[in-house]
Coordinates of C-alpha atoms in Angstrom, one line a residue:
M9 CA 0.0 0.1 -0.1
R10 CA 3.0 2.2 0.5
V11 CA 3.5 2.5 -3.3
L12 CA 0.1 3.7 -4.1
S13 CA -0.5 6.0 -1.3
T14 CA 2.8 7.8 -1.9
A15 CA 2.2 8.2 -5.5
L16 CA -1.2 9.7 -5.0
V17 CA 0.4 12.1 -2.4
V18 CA 2.9 13.2 -5.1
V19 CA 0.0 13.6 -7.7
A20 CA -2.1 15.6 -5.3
A21 CA 0.9 17.8 -4.6
L22 CA 1.3 18.4 -8.3
V23 CA -2.0 19.0 -9.3
A24 CA -3.5 20.9 -6.2
A25 CA -0.8 23.4 -5.4
P26 CA -1.8 26.7 -6.9
A27 CA 1.0 28.3 -8.9
A28 CA 2.9 31.3 -7.5
S29 CA 1.2 33.5 -10.0
A30 CA -2.3 32.5 -9.5
Q31 CA -4.2 35.0 -7.4
A32 CA -6.1 32.5 -5.3
P33 CA -6.2 28.8 -4.9
C34 CA -8.9 27.0 -6.8
K35 CA -10.0 23.5 -7.2
P36 CA -8.5 21.7 -10.3
V37 CA -10.9 21.3 -13.3
E38 CA -11.1 17.5 -13.8
H39 CA -11.8 15.3 -16.9
Y40 CA -11.6 11.7 -17.7
V41 CA -10.4 9.4 -20.4
A42 CA -10.8 5.7 -20.4
P43 CA -10.3 2.9 -22.8
D44 CA -13.9 2.0 -23.1
G45 CA -14.9 5.8 -23.2
T46 CA -16.5 7.7 -26.1
D47 CA -15.1 11.0 -27.6
S48 CA -18.8 12.2 -28.0
G49 CA -19.4 12.2 -24.3
P50 CA -18.8 15.1 -21.9
G51 CA -15.4 13.6 -20.4
D52 CA -16.6 13.4 -16.8
A53 CA -16.1 10.4 -14.5
R54 CA -19.4 8.7 -15.5
R55 CA -18.9 9.2 -19.1
P56 CA -15.3 9.6 -20.0
W57 CA -13.5 10.3 -23.4
K58 CA -12.0 7.6 -25.3
T59 CA -8.7 9.2 -26.4
I60 CA -5.9 11.4 -25.0
E61 CA -6.0 13.3 -28.2
H62 CA -9.6 14.1 -28.0
A63 CA -9.0 15.3 -24.3
R64 CA -6.0 17.5 -25.7
D65 CA -8.4 19.2 -28.4
E66 CA -11.1 19.9 -25.9
L67 CA -8.8 21.5 -23.4
R68 CA -7.6 23.7 -26.2
K69 CA -11.0 25.2 -26.5
Q70 CA -11.3 25.9 -22.8
R71 CA -10.3 29.1 -20.9
Q72 CA -8.0 28.1 -18.0
S73 CA -8.6 29.7 -14.8
C74 CA -7.5 26.7 -12.5
D75 CA -5.4 23.7 -12.8
V76 CA -6.5 21.2 -15.2
V77 CA -6.3 17.4 -14.5
V78 CA -6.9 14.9 -17.3
N79 CA -7.5 11.5 -15.2
L80 CA -6.6 8.5 -17.5
K81 CA -8.4 5.5 -16.0
A82 CA -6.4 1.9 -15.9
G83 CA -6.3 0.1 -19.0
D84 CA -4.3 0.0 -22.4
Y85 CA -4.3 2.9 -24.9
V86 CA -2.7 2.0 -28.2
V87 CA -0.8 4.5 -30.0
D88 CA -0.8 4.1 -33.9
K89 CA 0.4 7.7 -34.3
T90 CA 2.5 9.7 -32.1
I91 CA 0.4 12.0 -29.6
E92 CA 1.5 15.7 -30.1
F93 CA 1.3 18.3 -27.7
T94 CA 2.3 21.9 -28.7
E95 CA 2.3 25.3 -26.9
A96 CA -1.5 25.2 -27.4
D97 CA -1.3 22.7 -24.7
S98 CA 0.5 24.6 -22.1
G99 CA -0.7 25.6 -18.7
K100 CA -2.0 29.1 -18.7
D101 CA -2.0 32.1 -16.7
G102 CA 0.3 30.5 -13.9
H103 CA -1.6 27.2 -13.9
R104 CA -0.9 23.6 -14.8
V105 CA -2.2 20.9 -17.1
T106 CA -1.8 17.5 -16.0
Y107 CA -2.4 14.0 -17.6
R108 CA -2.3 11.4 -14.7
S109 CA -3.1 7.8 -14.2
V110 CA -5.8 8.1 -11.8
D111 CA -5.9 4.6 -10.6
G112 CA -2.0 4.6 -9.6
P113 CA 1.2 4.7 -11.2
G114 CA 1.7 2.5 -14.2
R115 CA -2.0 1.6 -14.5
A116 CA -2.9 3.7 -17.5
R117 CA -0.6 2.2 -20.2
L118 CA 0.3 3.8 -23.7
L119 CA 1.3 1.1 -25.9
G120 CA 3.3 1.7 -29.1
A121 CA 2.7 -1.6 -30.6
R122 CA -0.1 -4.0 -32.1
P123 CA -0.4 -7.7 -31.9
V124 CA 0.7 -9.5 -35.1
T125 CA -2.0 -11.8 -36.5
G126 CA -2.6 -14.2 -39.0
W127 CA 0.2 -16.5 -38.0
E128 CA 0.7 -20.0 -39.8
P129 CA 3.2 -22.6 -39.4
Y130 CA 6.4 -22.4 -41.5
K131 CA 8.9 -24.9 -40.5
D132 CA 9.7 -26.7 -37.3
K133 CA 8.7 -24.3 -34.5
I134 CA 8.9 -21.4 -36.8
Y135 CA 5.6 -19.3 -37.6
K136 CA 5.2 -16.9 -40.4
A137 CA 2.8 -13.9 -40.8
K138 CA 2.1 -11.0 -43.4
V139 CA 2.6 -7.7 -41.9
D140 CA 1.6 -4.1 -43.3
R141 CA 4.6 -2.2 -42.3
S142 CA 8.3 -2.5 -41.5
F143 CA 9.8 -2.6 -38.1
Y144 CA 13.1 -3.0 -36.4
T145 CA 12.4 -4.6 -33.1
L146 CA 9.6 -7.0 -32.0
F147 CA 8.2 -8.1 -28.6
E148 CA 6.6 -11.2 -27.2
D149 CA 4.6 -10.8 -24.1
G150 CA 6.4 -7.8 -22.7
A151 CA 9.9 -8.9 -23.7
R152 CA 12.1 -8.0 -26.7
A153 CA 12.6 -10.6 -29.3
T154 CA 16.3 -10.9 -30.8
T155 CA 16.5 -10.3 -34.5
A156 CA 17.7 -13.5 -35.7
R157 CA 21.6 -13.1 -35.9
Y158 CA 25.0 -14.9 -36.2
P159 CA 26.7 -15.8 -34.1
N160 CA 23.9 -16.4 -31.6
R161 CA 24.0 -14.2 -28.4
R162 CA 25.2 -15.8 -25.3
S163 CA 22.0 -14.8 -23.4
D164 CA 19.2 -12.4 -23.6
D165 CA 21.0 -9.6 -21.8
V166 CA 24.6 -10.2 -23.3
W167 CA 25.4 -8.8 -26.7
A168 CA 28.6 -11.0 -27.2
P169 CA 29.8 -13.3 -28.9
Y170 CA 30.9 -11.7 -32.1
L171 CA 33.0 -12.2 -35.1
T172 CA 36.1 -10.0 -35.9
S173 CA 36.7 -8.2 -39.1
V174 CA 40.0 -8.6 -40.9
L175 CA 42.5 -6.5 -42.9
K176 CA 42.2 -7.8 -46.5
E177 CA 44.9 -5.5 -47.9
P178 CA 47.2 -2.9 -46.2
E179 CA 45.7 0.0 -48.1
K180 CA 42.2 -1.0 -46.9
E181 CA 42.7 -0.2 -43.3
A182 CA 40.7 3.0 -43.5
V183 CA 37.9 1.7 -45.1
R184 CA 34.3 2.1 -43.5
Q185 CA 32.2 0.4 -46.0
W186 CA 33.8 -2.9 -46.8
L187 CA 33.7 -5.5 -44.1
Y188 CA 36.1 -8.4 -44.6
S189 CA 35.9 -11.8 -42.8
K190 CA 38.2 -14.5 -41.9
P191 CA 37.9 -17.6 -44.6
G192 CA 35.3 -20.0 -43.2
D193 CA 33.4 -17.5 -40.9
W194 CA 30.5 -17.0 -43.4
D195 CA 28.4 -19.6 -45.3
K196 CA 27.9 -19.0 -48.9
S197 CA 24.4 -20.3 -48.9
W198 CA 23.3 -17.5 -46.7
N199 CA 20.5 -15.1 -48.1
L200 CA 21.6 -11.5 -46.8
D201 CA 19.1 -9.5 -49.0
N202 CA 17.5 -8.0 -45.8
A203 CA 20.5 -8.5 -43.4
Q204 CA 22.3 -5.8 -41.4
A205 CA 25.8 -5.9 -39.8
V206 CA 25.9 -4.5 -36.2
V207 CA 29.6 -3.4 -35.4
W208 CA 31.8 -1.7 -32.8
S209 CA 33.3 0.2 -35.4
G210 CA 37.1 1.5 -34.9
G211 CA 38.7 -1.8 -34.8
S212 CA 40.6 -1.9 -31.4
W213 CA 38.4 1.0 -30.2
S214 CA 35.1 -0.1 -28.4
W215 CA 33.3 3.1 -28.3
F216 CA 30.3 3.3 -30.8
T217 CA 28.1 0.8 -32.5
D218 CA 26.9 0.9 -36.0
T219 CA 23.8 -0.8 -37.3
V220 CA 24.1 -0.8 -41.1
P221 CA 22.2 -2.7 -43.9
I222 CA 24.1 -5.0 -46.1
Q223 CA 24.4 -4.0 -49.7
N224 CA 25.8 -7.2 -51.0
P225 CA 28.1 -9.9 -50.2
S226 CA 31.1 -11.0 -52.3
W227 CA 31.6 -14.6 -51.0
D228 CA 34.8 -15.5 -53.0
D229 CA 36.5 -12.3 -51.4
N230 CA 35.1 -12.7 -48.1
Q231 CA 33.8 -9.2 -48.4
I232 CA 30.6 -7.6 -47.7
T233 CA 29.8 -4.1 -48.7
L234 CA 27.7 -1.8 -46.4
E235 CA 25.2 0.7 -47.5
H236 CA 26.6 3.5 -45.4
W237 CA 29.8 4.3 -43.9
T238 CA 30.4 3.4 -40.3
R239 CA 31.5 5.8 -37.5
Y240 CA 35.2 4.7 -37.8
A241 CA 37.3 2.3 -40.0
L242 CA 36.4 -1.2 -39.6
V243 CA 40.1 -2.0 -38.8
N244 CA 42.4 0.2 -36.8
S245 CA 45.9 -0.1 -35.6
G246 CA 46.1 -3.4 -37.0
G247 CA 42.9 -4.7 -35.1
G248 CA 39.6 -5.7 -36.3
S249 CA 36.1 -4.6 -35.3
R250 CA 33.8 -6.9 -33.3
Y251 CA 30.5 -7.4 -35.3
F252 CA 27.6 -9.8 -35.8
L253 CA 25.2 -10.3 -38.8
Q254 CA 21.4 -10.1 -38.2
N255 CA 18.1 -10.5 -39.8
S256 CA 18.6 -13.4 -42.3
L257 CA 16.0 -16.3 -42.3
D258 CA 19.3 -18.5 -42.1
F259 CA 20.1 -17.2 -38.8
L260 CA 16.5 -17.9 -37.1
D261 CA 17.5 -21.0 -35.1
Q262 CA 16.2 -20.7 -31.7
P263 CA 13.3 -19.3 -29.5
G264 CA 12.9 -15.5 -29.2
E265 CA 14.3 -14.9 -32.6
Y266 CA 12.7 -13.3 -35.6
Y267 CA 13.2 -12.4 -39.2
L268 CA 11.5 -9.6 -41.4
D269 CA 11.5 -9.9 -45.1
F270 CA 11.0 -6.1 -45.8
A271 CA 10.3 -6.4 -49.6
K272 CA 7.6 -9.1 -49.1
G273 CA 6.2 -7.8 -45.9
E274 CA 6.4 -11.3 -44.0
V275 CA 7.7 -11.8 -40.4
Y276 CA 9.0 -15.0 -39.3
Y277 CA 9.2 -15.9 -35.5
W278 CA 10.1 -18.8 -33.3
P279 CA 8.0 -17.9 -30.0
R280 CA 9.3 -18.5 -26.5
T281 CA 5.9 -19.3 -25.3
S282 CA 2.9 -18.3 -27.4
I283 CA 2.7 -17.0 -31.0
D284 CA -0.5 -15.2 -29.9
K285 CA 1.5 -12.7 -27.7
V286 CA 3.7 -11.3 -30.3
L287 CA 3.4 -7.3 -30.9
A288 CA 5.2 -5.2 -33.6
P289 CA 5.9 -1.6 -33.0
T290 CA 3.7 1.2 -34.4
V291 CA 5.6 4.3 -33.7
K292 CA 9.1 5.5 -32.7
T293 CA 7.7 8.2 -30.5
L294 CA 4.6 7.7 -28.3
V295 CA 4.5 11.2 -26.9
S296 CA 6.0 14.4 -28.7
I297 CA 6.1 17.6 -26.4
A298 CA 7.3 20.3 -28.8
G299 CA 7.0 24.3 -29.0
S300 CA 7.2 25.7 -32.5
S301 CA 10.5 27.7 -31.4
P302 CA 12.6 28.7 -28.3
D303 CA 10.5 31.7 -28.0
H304 CA 7.2 29.6 -28.1
R305 CA 7.6 26.7 -25.7
V306 CA 5.4 24.2 -24.4
R307 CA 4.9 25.2 -20.5
D308 CA 3.7 23.8 -17.3
L309 CA 2.5 20.5 -18.6
T310 CA 2.9 17.3 -16.7
F311 CA 2.5 13.6 -17.6
D312 CA 2.1 11.7 -14.2
G313 CA 2.2 7.8 -13.4
L314 CA 1.7 6.8 -17.1
A315 CA 3.3 3.6 -18.5
L316 CA 4.7 4.0 -21.8
Q317 CA 5.8 0.6 -23.5
Y318 CA 7.0 -0.5 -26.9
S319 CA 8.5 1.8 -29.6
D320 CA 10.6 1.3 -32.8
F321 CA 14.0 1.6 -33.9
V322 CA 15.6 2.6 -37.2
S323 CA 16.8 0.9 -40.5
W324 CA 20.4 1.9 -39.7
Y325 CA 22.0 3.7 -37.0
R326 CA 25.6 5.6 -36.5
N327 CA 26.2 8.0 -33.6
G328 CA 26.6 11.5 -35.1
W329 CA 28.4 12.8 -38.3
I330 CA 31.7 11.4 -39.3
S331 CA 33.5 14.8 -39.9
A332 CA 33.2 18.3 -38.8
G333 CA 30.7 20.2 -40.9
D334 CA 29.0 17.3 -42.2
A335 CA 25.7 18.5 -41.1
G336 CA 25.9 21.0 -43.9
E337 CA 24.9 23.8 -41.6
P338 CA 26.7 26.8 -40.5
H339 CA 27.9 26.5 -36.9
K340 CA 30.5 28.1 -34.7
Y341 CA 32.0 24.8 -33.7
P342 CA 31.3 22.4 -36.6
E343 CA 33.2 19.8 -34.8
Y344 CA 30.0 19.2 -32.7
D345 CA 28.7 17.4 -35.8
R346 CA 30.6 14.3 -34.4
Q347 CA 29.2 14.8 -30.9
I348 CA 25.3 15.2 -31.7
E349 CA 22.8 12.8 -33.1
M350 CA 21.9 13.1 -36.8
P351 CA 18.5 14.5 -37.3
R352 CA 17.1 11.1 -38.4
N353 CA 17.9 9.8 -34.8
R354 CA 16.8 12.7 -32.7
F355 CA 14.0 10.9 -31.0
G356 CA 12.7 9.1 -27.8
A357 CA 9.7 7.3 -26.7
V358 CA 9.0 10.6 -25.2
T359 CA 10.5 13.4 -27.2
L360 CA 10.7 17.2 -26.0
T361 CA 12.0 20.2 -27.7
N362 CA 11.2 24.0 -27.0
T363 CA 9.7 23.2 -23.5
S364 CA 9.9 24.8 -20.0
G365 CA 8.6 23.4 -16.8
V366 CA 7.5 20.2 -18.0
G367 CA 7.0 17.3 -15.6
L368 CA 7.6 13.6 -16.4
T369 CA 6.8 12.1 -13.0
N370 CA 6.2 8.5 -11.7
L371 CA 6.5 7.2 -15.2
H372 CA 7.0 3.6 -16.4
V373 CA 9.0 3.3 -19.5
S374 CA 10.0 0.1 -21.1
D375 CA 10.7 -1.6 -24.3
T376 CA 11.9 1.2 -26.4
G377 CA 13.4 1.0 -29.7
F378 CA 15.6 4.0 -28.8
T379 CA 16.1 6.3 -26.2
A380 CA 13.6 6.4 -23.5
I381 CA 13.4 10.3 -22.9
Y382 CA 14.9 12.7 -25.3
A383 CA 15.2 16.4 -24.7
L384 CA 16.5 18.3 -27.7
F385 CA 17.9 21.7 -27.9
A386 CA 15.7 24.2 -26.0
N387 CA 14.4 22.6 -22.9
D388 CA 14.5 24.1 -19.2
H389 CA 13.3 23.2 -16.0
L390 CA 12.4 19.7 -17.2
R391 CA 11.8 17.5 -14.2
V392 CA 11.9 13.6 -14.5
S393 CA 11.3 11.9 -11.1
G394 CA 9.9 8.8 -9.5
S395 CA 10.3 7.0 -13.0
L396 CA 11.2 3.5 -13.7
L397 CA 13.1 3.1 -17.1
E398 CA 13.8 -0.4 -18.3
N399 CA 14.9 -2.5 -21.2
I400 CA 15.5 0.7 -23.2
G401 CA 16.9 0.6 -27.0
A402 CA 19.6 3.2 -26.3
D403 CA 19.9 5.8 -23.5
G404 CA 17.5 6.2 -20.6
I405 CA 17.7 9.9 -20.6
K406 CA 19.3 11.9 -23.0
V407 CA 19.5 15.7 -23.0
E408 CA 20.9 17.3 -26.1
G409 CA 21.7 21.0 -25.5
P410 CA 22.5 23.5 -28.2
Y411 CA 25.5 23.8 -30.6
P412 CA 28.2 25.4 -28.4
G413 CA 28.6 29.2 -28.6
E414 CA 25.1 29.8 -30.2
G415 CA 23.0 30.5 -27.0
D416 CA 22.6 28.9 -23.9
V417 CA 18.9 27.6 -24.3
A418 CA 18.9 24.5 -22.3
G419 CA 19.4 23.7 -18.6
Q420 CA 18.2 23.9 -14.9
N421 CA 16.6 20.4 -15.3
V422 CA 16.0 18.1 -12.4
F423 CA 16.4 14.1 -12.7
T424 CA 15.8 12.4 -9.4
D425 CA 14.5 9.4 -7.7
N426 CA 14.7 7.3 -10.8
Y427 CA 15.8 3.8 -11.7
I428 CA 17.2 3.0 -14.9
H429 CA 18.1 -0.5 -16.0
H430 CA 19.1 -2.4 -19.0
I431 CA 19.8 0.2 -21.4
G432 CA 21.4 0.2 -24.9
E433 CA 19.8 -3.1 -25.6
L434 CA 19.8 -2.0 -29.6
V435 CA 22.7 0.6 -29.5
P436 CA 25.2 -0.6 -26.8
G437 CA 27.7 1.8 -28.1
D438 CA 27.9 5.0 -26.3
A439 CA 24.8 4.0 -24.2
S440 CA 24.3 5.7 -20.9
G441 CA 21.7 5.7 -18.3
I442 CA 21.7 9.4 -18.3
E443 CA 23.7 11.5 -20.8
L444 CA 23.8 15.4 -20.6
M445 CA 25.2 17.0 -23.7
N446 CA 26.3 20.8 -23.3
T447 CA 23.8 21.7 -20.7
G448 CA 24.2 23.2 -17.3
G449 CA 22.5 23.9 -14.1
N450 CA 20.9 20.3 -13.9
E451 CA 20.6 18.1 -10.8
V452 CA 21.0 14.1 -11.1
S453 CA 20.2 12.7 -7.7
H454 CA 19.0 9.6 -6.0
T455 CA 19.2 7.6 -9.2
V456 CA 20.1 4.0 -9.8
V457 CA 21.7 2.9 -13.1
R458 CA 22.0 -0.7 -13.8
H459 CA 23.4 -2.9 -16.8
S460 CA 24.8 -0.8 -19.6
A461 CA 27.5 -1.7 -22.3
R462 CA 29.0 1.6 -21.7
Y463 CA 28.4 4.4 -19.2
G464 CA 26.1 4.9 -16.4
V465 CA 26.2 8.7 -16.1
S466 CA 27.7 11.1 -18.7
L467 CA 28.3 14.7 -19.3
E468 CA 30.0 15.9 -22.7
V469 CA 30.7 18.9 -24.9
R470 CA 33.9 18.9 -27.1
P471 CA 37.5 19.5 -26.5
E472 CA 37.7 22.3 -29.2
V473 CA 35.0 24.4 -27.4
K474 CA 36.6 27.6 -25.6
D475 CA 35.7 28.6 -22.3
G476 CA 32.2 30.5 -22.3
D477 CA 31.1 28.7 -25.3
G478 CA 30.3 25.5 -23.6
Y479 CA 27.2 25.4 -21.3
A480 CA 27.9 22.3 -19.0
H481 CA 28.5 24.0 -15.8
G482 CA 26.8 24.3 -12.5
N483 CA 25.7 20.7 -12.6
V484 CA 25.1 18.5 -9.5
F485 CA 25.4 14.8 -9.4
K486 CA 24.6 13.2 -5.7
Y487 CA 23.5 10.0 -4.1
L488 CA 24.1 8.0 -7.3
R489 CA 24.4 4.2 -7.6
I490 CA 25.9 2.7 -10.9
E491 CA 26.1 -0.9 -11.4
E492 CA 27.0 -3.2 -14.0
A493 CA 28.4 -0.5 -16.3
G494 CA 31.1 -1.1 -18.9
L495 CA 29.8 -4.5 -19.7
D496 CA 30.9 -4.6 -23.5
S497 CA 33.1 -1.5 -23.9
G498 CA 36.7 0.0 -22.8
D499 CA 38.3 3.2 -22.5
M500 CA 35.5 4.5 -20.5
G501 CA 34.2 5.1 -16.9
A502 CA 30.9 4.3 -15.3
F503 CA 30.9 8.2 -14.6
Y504 CA 32.5 10.0 -17.6
T505 CA 32.9 13.4 -18.8
Y506 CA 34.4 14.8 -21.9
G507 CA 35.3 18.5 -23.3
I508 CA 33.7 20.3 -20.2
S509 CA 36.7 22.8 -19.3
N510 CA 39.3 23.0 -21.8
A511 CA 41.6 25.7 -20.7
E512 CA 43.1 26.7 -17.5
P513 CA 42.4 27.6 -14.7
H514 CA 39.6 25.2 -14.7
E515 CA 37.3 26.8 -12.3
I516 CA 35.3 24.1 -10.1
T517 CA 31.7 24.3 -11.4
N518 CA 30.3 20.8 -11.5
H519 CA 30.0 18.9 -8.2
V520 CA 29.8 15.1 -7.6
S521 CA 29.1 13.5 -4.3
Q522 CA 27.9 10.4 -2.5
V523 CA 28.1 8.1 -5.4
V524 CA 28.7 4.2 -5.4
I525 CA 30.0 2.7 -8.5
G526 CA 30.0 -1.3 -8.5
D527 CA 32.3 -3.4 -10.5
V528 CA 33.2 -2.2 -14.0
I529 CA 34.2 -5.6 -16.0
P530 CA 33.7 -6.0 -19.7
D531 CA 33.1 -8.9 -21.7
A532 CA 36.4 -10.9 -22.4
S533 CA 36.0 -10.1 -26.3
M534 CA 36.4 -6.6 -25.6
P535 CA 39.7 -5.5 -27.2
D536 CA 40.1 -1.7 -25.9
S537 CA 42.0 -0.3 -23.1
G538 CA 40.6 -1.0 -19.6
T539 CA 37.4 0.1 -17.6
R540 CA 37.4 2.8 -15.0
G541 CA 35.1 3.8 -12.3
V542 CA 35.5 7.5 -13.1
H543 CA 36.9 8.7 -16.5
M544 CA 37.6 12.4 -16.9
D545 CA 38.5 12.3 -20.6
A546 CA 39.9 15.3 -22.3
G547 CA 38.6 18.5 -21.0
G548 CA 36.9 16.6 -18.1
C549 CA 38.0 19.3 -15.7
G550 CA 36.5 21.8 -13.1
F551 CA 34.8 19.1 -11.1
S552 CA 34.7 18.2 -7.3
F553 CA 34.4 14.8 -6.0
E554 CA 33.4 14.0 -2.6
N555 CA 32.5 10.6 -0.8
I556 CA 32.8 8.3 -3.9
E557 CA 33.4 4.6 -4.0
V558 CA 34.2 2.3 -6.7
G559 CA 34.4 -1.4 -7.1
K560 CA 36.6 -3.5 -9.1
V561 CA 37.8 -2.3 -12.7
T562 CA 40.0 -3.4 -15.2
D563 CA 42.2 -0.1 -15.3
D564 CA 42.4 2.9 -12.9
K565 CA 39.3 3.5 -10.4
Y566 CA 39.7 7.1 -11.4
Q567 CA 41.4 8.8 -14.5
S568 CA 42.0 12.4 -14.5
Y569 CA 44.1 15.1 -15.9
Q570 CA 44.6 16.5 -12.3
C571 CA 42.4 19.4 -12.8
N572 CA 39.7 18.5 -10.4
E573 CA 39.4 18.5 -6.6
V574 CA 38.9 15.1 -4.8
K575 CA 38.0 14.5 -1.1
N576 CA 37.4 11.0 0.5
A577 CA 37.2 8.7 -2.6
N578 CA 38.5 5.0 -2.3
W579 CA 40.9 5.2 -5.0
A580 CA 43.2 7.5 -2.6
D581 CA 44.8 6.8 0.7
G582 CA 42.7 7.8 3.8
F583 CA 39.3 6.8 2.4
D584 CA 36.6 7.2 5.4
G585 CA 33.7 4.8 4.6
S586 CA 31.9 6.2 7.6
K587 CA 31.2 9.5 5.4
M588 CA 29.3 7.5 3.0
E589 CA 25.5 8.1 3.4
Y590 CA 24.7 4.6 1.8
D591 CA 21.0 4.8 3.2
K592 CA 20.5 7.9 0.9
I593 CA 22.2 6.5 -2.2
G594 CA 19.7 5.2 -4.9
V595 CA 16.1 5.8 -5.1
T596 CA 14.2 7.0 -2.2
G597 CA 11.4 5.5 -0.1
A598 CA 8.9 7.4 -2.0
F599 CA 9.7 5.7 -5.5
P600 CA 6.6 4.5 -6.6
Y601 CA 7.5 1.0 -8.2
P602 CA 8.9 -2.3 -6.8
I603 CA 12.7 -2.3 -6.9
P604 CA 13.7 -4.6 -10.0
S605 CA 15.4 -7.7 -8.7

């Protein structure tokens, strides 16, 4: 009962407290939505509306003199098209608009997938069905299916094992579109017409993963041509890149794997339990919250207690542009093109841009194709709290601030009391539980991040950025627990920073305290340099660390350019464990969901 009652107290505080600018308290205006409702009704408790979109449209017609609450009753709301909110949906005159799960956290569920029907036996235990759309991930009974791959993965939550690319000729070391194999690694009988390569490009580096469609194989040359260049060369410093191949019917050989024939619109699946419980995604973004410009933002809008489950991935993925200026846009620091997601990949299950004072509270976000919560460019005073994010395709929470030197339009956000686990399931490279890019004045607190191929928490800009042009200052990180990070990558830290303060005297502006980092041990196949608890990469300066504990690593527990302040950390002599506030580290007693086992 503690979970439900605590959540309702939080909701009451969100919706009942009068805004500071309101002249007098007044009772919130309440509307209702239910899966069995009707949009022709009045939207009250007895005759609720059926859709969130209709509730939104009705609110746009109303004059707001008090807070407004849209109560979503328990049940499933299938999202076939992204639900969009604009500045027209803002709270007005100092009041707030809230969409909440009225029957308790997680009870009103927005589902970005529909069941696949029409299955018929294909061969052995594999079924086949016609589908009306392409998709890039699949689910069975609330769990992600694996795109049929070679070699098979070791287990459902491990990315390995891999094959390793080789250097065909000395002059081919820099190539990014020709993947060469060892003789005998491939079978000439494979059909790769719809297949992709998933590769840790960069050879001996293990920083980013690319998912790239295969253009054609040349079996006699042990060569595959990829449709797009990878982030880094496929052989580097004499070392090959780890990779696996996926989405061929020839690879579908065990339960929980699927294959999609894009041209024929046919999906093949070997169910773990029941073929009647298979769902295919309908959208990449379930909820979009976007003002039309930084001067016209969505304001004072809250989503409380909602569950958002299932969203889609993309046909090919690469982190950022390859070279400075590749965006084709004029920027003061074109090098930032290499740091920021390309426009085609700027989305999450919840996507925000041009917002101020938006609340995402007590959410349960799961089984996403890409990032769970993605805040792009101009967003300030965003609050994500009390939320469970699990089985995420890429990052848990990603804040992508503006290009450096072009105006500080993002920041002052709070991310607190969140539990984020099993991230980077489809994009293990550069995955992070919380990733802040060129944004300042944020608080990340009372949070658990668990099971990541790469980072737990990261803060990044670029080393080329001059002081004053980067905005990643004034951030506070406290009461964090990071477990099972660095599971498949190297040259990293569970807590990571890059390019924050790039010139002396490195004023201390970011603060980290009361952090416990568990063991950071990568898969044995990982060829890169070792894993670290805290890695302050180039320009990772201007930080204070106090009361930090790091478990086992394969390199240093702490790597820095001696431009930060450290007090009471267990990589230094004299560590005093009694100063660690273990009982406060991680989510609080108000966290509204059971703690994942």
